[in-house]
XYZ file of C-alpha atoms in Angstrom:
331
model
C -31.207 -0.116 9.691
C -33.061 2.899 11.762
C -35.897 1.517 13.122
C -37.308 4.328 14.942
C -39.022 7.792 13.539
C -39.076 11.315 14.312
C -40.077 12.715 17.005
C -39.396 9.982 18.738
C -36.108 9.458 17.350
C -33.540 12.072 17.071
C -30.489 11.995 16.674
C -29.423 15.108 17.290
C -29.776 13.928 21.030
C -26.418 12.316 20.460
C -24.530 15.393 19.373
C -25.744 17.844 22.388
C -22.024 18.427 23.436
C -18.504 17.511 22.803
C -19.039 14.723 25.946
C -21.821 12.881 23.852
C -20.039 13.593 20.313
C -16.703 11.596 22.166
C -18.138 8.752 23.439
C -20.416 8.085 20.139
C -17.339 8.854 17.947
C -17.059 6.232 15.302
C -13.521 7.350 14.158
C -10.618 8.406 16.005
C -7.405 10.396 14.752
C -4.116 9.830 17.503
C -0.410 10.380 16.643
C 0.401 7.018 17.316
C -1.437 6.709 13.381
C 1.172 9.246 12.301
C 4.187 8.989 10.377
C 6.587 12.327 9.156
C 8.507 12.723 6.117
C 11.968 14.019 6.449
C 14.310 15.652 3.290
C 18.075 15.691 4.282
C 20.466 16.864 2.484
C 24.601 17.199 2.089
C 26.157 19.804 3.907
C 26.286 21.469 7.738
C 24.703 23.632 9.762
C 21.855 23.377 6.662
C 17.953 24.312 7.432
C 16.372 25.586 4.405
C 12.797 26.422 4.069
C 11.130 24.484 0.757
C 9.400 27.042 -1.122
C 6.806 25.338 -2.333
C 5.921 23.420 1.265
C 5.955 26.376 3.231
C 6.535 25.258 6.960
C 8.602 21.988 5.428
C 12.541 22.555 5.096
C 15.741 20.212 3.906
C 18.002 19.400 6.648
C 21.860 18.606 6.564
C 22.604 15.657 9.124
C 23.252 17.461 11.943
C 20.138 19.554 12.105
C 17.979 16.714 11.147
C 19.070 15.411 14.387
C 17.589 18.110 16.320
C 14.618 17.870 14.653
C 14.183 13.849 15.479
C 14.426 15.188 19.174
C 11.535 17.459 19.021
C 9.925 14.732 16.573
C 9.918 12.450 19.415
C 8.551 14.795 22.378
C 5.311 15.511 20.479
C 4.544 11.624 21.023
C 5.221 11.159 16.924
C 6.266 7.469 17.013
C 7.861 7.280 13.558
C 10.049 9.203 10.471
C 10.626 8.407 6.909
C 13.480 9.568 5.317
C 14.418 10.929 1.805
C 17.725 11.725 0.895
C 19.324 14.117 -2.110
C 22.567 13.317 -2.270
C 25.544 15.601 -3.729
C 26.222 13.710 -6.712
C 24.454 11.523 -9.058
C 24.914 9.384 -11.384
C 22.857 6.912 -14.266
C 22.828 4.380 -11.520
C 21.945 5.926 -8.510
C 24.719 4.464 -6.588
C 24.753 6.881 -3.300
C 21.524 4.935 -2.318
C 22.968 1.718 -2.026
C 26.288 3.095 -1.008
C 27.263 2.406 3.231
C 28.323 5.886 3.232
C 25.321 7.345 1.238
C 23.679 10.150 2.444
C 20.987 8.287 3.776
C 23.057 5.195 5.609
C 24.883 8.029 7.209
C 21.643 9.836 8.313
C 20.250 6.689 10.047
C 23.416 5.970 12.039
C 23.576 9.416 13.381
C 19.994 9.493 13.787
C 19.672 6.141 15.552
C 22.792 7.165 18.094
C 21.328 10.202 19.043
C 17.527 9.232 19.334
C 17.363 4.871 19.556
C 13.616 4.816 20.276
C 12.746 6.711 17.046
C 11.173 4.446 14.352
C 13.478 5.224 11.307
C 11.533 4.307 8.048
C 13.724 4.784 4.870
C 12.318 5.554 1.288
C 13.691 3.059 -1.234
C 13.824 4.708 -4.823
C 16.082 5.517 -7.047
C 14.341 9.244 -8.374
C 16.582 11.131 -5.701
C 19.605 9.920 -6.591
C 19.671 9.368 -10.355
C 21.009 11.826 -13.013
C 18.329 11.138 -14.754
C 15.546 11.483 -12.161
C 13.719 8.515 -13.097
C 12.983 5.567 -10.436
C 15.335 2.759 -11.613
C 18.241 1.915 -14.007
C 17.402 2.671 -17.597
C 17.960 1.066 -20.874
C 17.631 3.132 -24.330
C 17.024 2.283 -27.447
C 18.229 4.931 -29.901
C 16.488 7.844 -28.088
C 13.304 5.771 -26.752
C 14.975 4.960 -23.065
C 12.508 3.693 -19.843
C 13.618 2.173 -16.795
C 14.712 -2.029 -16.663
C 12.548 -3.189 -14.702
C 14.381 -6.400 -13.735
C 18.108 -4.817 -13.549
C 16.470 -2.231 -11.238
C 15.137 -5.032 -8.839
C 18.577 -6.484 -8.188
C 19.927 -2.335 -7.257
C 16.871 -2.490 -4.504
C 18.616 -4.851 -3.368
C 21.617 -3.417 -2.550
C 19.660 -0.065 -1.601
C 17.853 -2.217 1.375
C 20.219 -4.290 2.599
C 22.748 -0.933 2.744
C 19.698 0.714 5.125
C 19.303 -2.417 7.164
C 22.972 -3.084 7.577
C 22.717 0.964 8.873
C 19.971 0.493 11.411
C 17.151 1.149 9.748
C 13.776 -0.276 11.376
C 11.736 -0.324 8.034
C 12.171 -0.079 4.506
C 9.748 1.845 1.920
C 9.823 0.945 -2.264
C 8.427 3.226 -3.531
C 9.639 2.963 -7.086
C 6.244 0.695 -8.415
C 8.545 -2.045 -10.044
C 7.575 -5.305 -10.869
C 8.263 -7.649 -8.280
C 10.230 -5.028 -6.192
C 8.417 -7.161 -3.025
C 9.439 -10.737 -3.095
C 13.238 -9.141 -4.784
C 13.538 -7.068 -1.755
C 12.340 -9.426 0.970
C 14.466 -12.310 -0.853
C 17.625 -9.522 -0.649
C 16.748 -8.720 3.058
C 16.583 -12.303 3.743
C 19.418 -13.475 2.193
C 21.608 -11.116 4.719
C 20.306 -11.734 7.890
C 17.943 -9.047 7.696
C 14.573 -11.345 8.255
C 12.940 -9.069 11.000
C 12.946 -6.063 8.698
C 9.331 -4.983 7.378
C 8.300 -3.830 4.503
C 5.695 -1.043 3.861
C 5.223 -0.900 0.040
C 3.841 2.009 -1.763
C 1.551 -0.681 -3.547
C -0.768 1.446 -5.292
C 0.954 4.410 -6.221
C -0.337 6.660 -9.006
C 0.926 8.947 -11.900
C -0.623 11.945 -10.155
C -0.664 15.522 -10.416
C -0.312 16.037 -6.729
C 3.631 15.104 -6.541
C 4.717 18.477 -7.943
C 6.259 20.601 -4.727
C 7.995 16.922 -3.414
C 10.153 17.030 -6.753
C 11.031 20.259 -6.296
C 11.974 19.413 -1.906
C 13.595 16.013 -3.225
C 15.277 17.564 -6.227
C 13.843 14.497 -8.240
C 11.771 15.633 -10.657
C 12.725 13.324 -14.326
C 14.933 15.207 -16.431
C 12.956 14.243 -19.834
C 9.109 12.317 -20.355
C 7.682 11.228 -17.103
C 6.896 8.074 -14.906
C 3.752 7.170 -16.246
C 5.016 3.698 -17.902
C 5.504 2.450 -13.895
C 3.558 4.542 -11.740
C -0.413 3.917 -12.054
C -3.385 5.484 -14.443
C -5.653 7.404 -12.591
C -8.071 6.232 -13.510
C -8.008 2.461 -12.421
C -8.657 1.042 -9.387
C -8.947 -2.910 -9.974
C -5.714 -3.121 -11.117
C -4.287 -1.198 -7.668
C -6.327 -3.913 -6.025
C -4.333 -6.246 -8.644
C -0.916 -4.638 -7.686
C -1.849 -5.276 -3.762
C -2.876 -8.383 -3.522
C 0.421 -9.260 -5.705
C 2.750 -6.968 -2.987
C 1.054 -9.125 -0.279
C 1.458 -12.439 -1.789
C 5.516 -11.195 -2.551
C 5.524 -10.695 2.046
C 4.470 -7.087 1.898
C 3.815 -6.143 5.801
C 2.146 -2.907 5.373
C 1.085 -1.948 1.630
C 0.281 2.042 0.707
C -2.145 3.674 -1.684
C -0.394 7.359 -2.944
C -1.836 9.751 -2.853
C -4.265 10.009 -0.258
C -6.970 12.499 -0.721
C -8.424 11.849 -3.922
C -7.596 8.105 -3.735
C -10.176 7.215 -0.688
C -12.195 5.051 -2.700
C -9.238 3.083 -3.470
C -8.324 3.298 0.125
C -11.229 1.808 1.050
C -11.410 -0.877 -1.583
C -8.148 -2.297 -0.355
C -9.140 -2.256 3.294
C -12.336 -4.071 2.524
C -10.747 -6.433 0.094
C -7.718 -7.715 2.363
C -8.291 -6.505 5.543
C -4.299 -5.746 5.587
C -2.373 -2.880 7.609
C -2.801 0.137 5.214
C -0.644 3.220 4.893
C -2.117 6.183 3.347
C 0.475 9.196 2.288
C -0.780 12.412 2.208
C 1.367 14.394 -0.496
C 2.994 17.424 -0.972
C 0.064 18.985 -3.022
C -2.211 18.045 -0.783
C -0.161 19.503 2.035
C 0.653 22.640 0.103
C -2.725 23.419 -1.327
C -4.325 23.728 2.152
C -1.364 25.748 3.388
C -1.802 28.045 0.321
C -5.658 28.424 1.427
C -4.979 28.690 4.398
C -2.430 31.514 3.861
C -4.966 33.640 1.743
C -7.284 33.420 5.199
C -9.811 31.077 2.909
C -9.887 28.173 5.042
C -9.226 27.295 8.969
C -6.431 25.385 8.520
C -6.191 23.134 11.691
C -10.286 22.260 11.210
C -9.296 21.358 7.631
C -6.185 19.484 8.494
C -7.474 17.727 10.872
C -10.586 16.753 9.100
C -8.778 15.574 6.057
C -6.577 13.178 8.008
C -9.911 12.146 10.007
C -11.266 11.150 6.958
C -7.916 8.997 5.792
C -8.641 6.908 8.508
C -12.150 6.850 8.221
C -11.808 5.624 4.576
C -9.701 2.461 6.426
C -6.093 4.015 6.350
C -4.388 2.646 9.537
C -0.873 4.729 9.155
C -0.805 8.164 7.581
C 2.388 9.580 6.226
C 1.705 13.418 6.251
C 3.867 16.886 6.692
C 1.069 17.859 9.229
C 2.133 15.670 11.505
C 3.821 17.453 14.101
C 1.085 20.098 13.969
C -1.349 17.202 14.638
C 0.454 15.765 17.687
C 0.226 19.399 19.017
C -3.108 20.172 18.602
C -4.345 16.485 19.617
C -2.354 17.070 22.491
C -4.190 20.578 23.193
């Protein structure tokens, strides 16, 4: 409560110059916060520019190795990884396969650069014919994922990522009971020190559109509304935490970030747990697009977006700005 009044008090005295405005600074953006999303795909010698992530490109293994190098310099202490394998099928079965494209990218990864935190996505969207996020069951031509067959595939997909070197795993696919199935699967193979960071709130949004087209996952009929989250609800994503928590989630997400704050906020206050924040493609690509057309100052923005992830109670922010961000915070 301000007890003083003008002219006495004024708090402009506190914001005379970038000294003051440090040292009163209630929030604080660093790249130890940060977290950067990786596409790899099949092939060599591969470095190709996503169209609608300008800036953002899909890597073969070998390049994505060179990219973990510089990824490391700029101070950035951790990667997640999606993978778009060659060939798919109804089941998915390259992510859970020991010679998937992923498995393969976090052994080569790990050999080259061993202090880089390697963070895998578990989902089934990349990998599926299908493009939806678990194993699917049809009646006549009604068909929507099996929610409890698709819970026993995690755990193959985890266990497959540990038993590769993988430091953390990610579900991401908003199945029931995808927590406690994955940390029982984990557990059961010797895997007990392995965390899990659960997209726990993740939402049927809008802002997914140019990571489909990077990840090649987009579903190939209806869409994932009867998993991912309404809009429109935010009890029931404090519901779907407190559930992921009770199930031994270590870190739990809300997706997306930008227009989810209040939800953000709601689960820092409410469980006072480490929270991820992931600041999707259309976020990302929006502001570039701005940005391009000269409408906005695109590191002020930046910058001031993420500040205000972690003002809203984010602890860890997933973002494709993140090596821009360890080089201007560095600056």
């Amino acid at each position: 409560m301000i007890t003083g009044k003008f002219p006495q008090l004024r708090l402009r005295r506190l914001r005379k110059n970038e000294n003051i405005r440090r040292m009163v600074r209630e929030t604080n953006l660093s790249v130890d916060d940060l977290i950067y999303p990786l596409f790899i795909v099949e092939g060599e010698g591969i470095k190709e520019e996503i169209k609608s992530m300008p800036g953002q490109f899909r890597y073969s293994i070998d390049k994505v190795v060179d990219e973990v190098k510089k990824i490391k310099e700029l101070g950035i202490p951790a990667i997640i990884l999606f993978g778009i394998p060659e060939h798919k099928d109804e089941l998915g079965s390259d992510s859970f396969s020991d010679n998937g494209i992923i498995q393969r990218s976090i052994r080569t990864i790990k050999e080259a650069v061993p202090e880089m935190y390697v963070i895998t996505d578990v989902c089934f969207c990349e990998y599926t014919s299908h493009g939806h996020c678990g194993y699917l069951k049809c009646n006549g031509n009604i068909c929507d994922v099996d929610n409890d067959k698709t819970l026993e595939l995690l755990k193959k997909q985890v266990v497959s990522h540990a038993r590769a070197g993988a430091d953390m795993v990610a579900p991401s696919g908003m199945m029931d009971g995808m927590i406690k199935a994955i940390r029982e699967g984990l557990d059961e193979a010797g895997y007990t020190d392995i965390p899990i960071m659960s997209y726990a709130a993740k939402y049927a949004s809008a802002y997914y559109g140019p990571f489909r087209d990077a990840a090649e996952s987009a579903p190939s009929f209806g869409d994932r509304r009867s998993y991912q989250m309404d809009p429109a609800n935010i009890n029931e994503a404090l519901r779907e935490v407190a559930l992921d928590i009770e199930e031994g989630a270590d870190i739990v997400m809300v997706k997306p970030a930008l227009s989810y704050m209040d939800v953000i906020k709601a689960v820092k206050d409410t469980f006072k747990y480490p929270t991820a924040a992931y600041n999707v493609s259309g976020e990302y690509s929006m502001i570039k697009a701005a940005a391009a057309n000269g409408w906005i100052d695109e590191k002020r923005v930046v910058l001031e977006t993420l500040l205000s992830m972690k003002r809203s109670g984010a602890d860890i922010i997933l973002t494709y700005f993140a090596k821009d961000v360890a080089k201007w915070l560095s600056e």
